[in-house]
Coordinates of C-alpha atoms in Angstrom, one line a residue:
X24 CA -28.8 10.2 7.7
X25 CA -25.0 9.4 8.3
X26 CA -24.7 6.6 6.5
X27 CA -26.0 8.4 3.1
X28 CA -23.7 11.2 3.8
X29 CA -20.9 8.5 3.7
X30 CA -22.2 6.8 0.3
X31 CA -22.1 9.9 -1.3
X32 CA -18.5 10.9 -0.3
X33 CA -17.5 8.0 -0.9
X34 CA -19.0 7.9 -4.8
X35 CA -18.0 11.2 -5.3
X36 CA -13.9 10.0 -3.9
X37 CA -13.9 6.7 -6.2
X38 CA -15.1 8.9 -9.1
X39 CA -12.3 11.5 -8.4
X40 CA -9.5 8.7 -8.0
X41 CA -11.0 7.3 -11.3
X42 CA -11.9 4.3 -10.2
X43 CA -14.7 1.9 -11.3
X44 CA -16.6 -0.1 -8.8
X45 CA -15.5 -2.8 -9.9
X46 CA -11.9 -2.0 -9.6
X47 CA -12.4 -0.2 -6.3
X48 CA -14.0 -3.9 -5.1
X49 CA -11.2 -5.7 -6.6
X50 CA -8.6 -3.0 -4.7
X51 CA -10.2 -4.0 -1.3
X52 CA -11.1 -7.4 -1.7
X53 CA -14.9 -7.0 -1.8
X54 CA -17.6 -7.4 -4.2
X55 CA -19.5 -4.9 -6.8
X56 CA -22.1 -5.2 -4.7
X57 CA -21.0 -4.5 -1.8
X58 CA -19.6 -1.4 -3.3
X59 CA -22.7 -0.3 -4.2
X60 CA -24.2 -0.8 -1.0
X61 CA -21.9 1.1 0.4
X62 CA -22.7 4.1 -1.7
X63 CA -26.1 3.8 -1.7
X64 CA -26.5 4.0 2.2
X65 CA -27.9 0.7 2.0
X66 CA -24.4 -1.0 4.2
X67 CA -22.0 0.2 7.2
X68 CA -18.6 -1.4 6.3
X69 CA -17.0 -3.1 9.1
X70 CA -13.9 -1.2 10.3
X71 CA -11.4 -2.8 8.1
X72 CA -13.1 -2.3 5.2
X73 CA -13.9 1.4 5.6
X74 CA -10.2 1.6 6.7
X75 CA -9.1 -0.2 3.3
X76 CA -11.7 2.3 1.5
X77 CA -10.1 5.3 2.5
X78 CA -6.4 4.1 1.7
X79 CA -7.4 3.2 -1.6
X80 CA -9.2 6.8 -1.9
X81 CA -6.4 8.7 -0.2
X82 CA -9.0 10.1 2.5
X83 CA -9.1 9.1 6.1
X84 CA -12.3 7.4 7.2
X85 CA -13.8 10.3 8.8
X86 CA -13.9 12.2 5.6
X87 CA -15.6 9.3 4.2
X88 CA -18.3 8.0 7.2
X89 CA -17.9 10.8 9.6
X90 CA -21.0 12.1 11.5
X91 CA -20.3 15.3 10.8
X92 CA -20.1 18.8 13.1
X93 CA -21.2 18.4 16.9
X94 CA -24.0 20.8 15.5
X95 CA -25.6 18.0 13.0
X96 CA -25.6 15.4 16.0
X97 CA -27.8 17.9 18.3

């Protein structure tokens, strides 16, 4: 599934910035919750907020949501 591909890059690029969460939430002006959402698979961001995700992260939001090679989507 996409979306848990996403989650886990996106764990996996908050860990590696050393970021919390919480700060992460607080960074681009969602909540903890939604945060873990996120992660878990559980919630597509809207565009914004997958755009403000990868800024914070220093990734672009293909790295962090992307579908993936043409060869996955067949």
């Amino acid at each position: 599934m996409v979306q848990e591909q996403g989650g886990f890059t996106v764990r996996f690029a908050r860990r590696a910035a050393g970021l919390t969460q919480a700060e992460l939430a607080a960074e681009v002006g969602v909540s903890r919750q939604t945060i873990i959402s996120i992660e878990r698979g559980d919630y597509a961001p809207s565009v914004y907020l997958a755009l403000g995700i990868a800024r914070k992260l220093n990734a672009t939001v293909e790295e962090l949501f992307g579908a993936g090679t043409q060869e996955d989507e067949q």
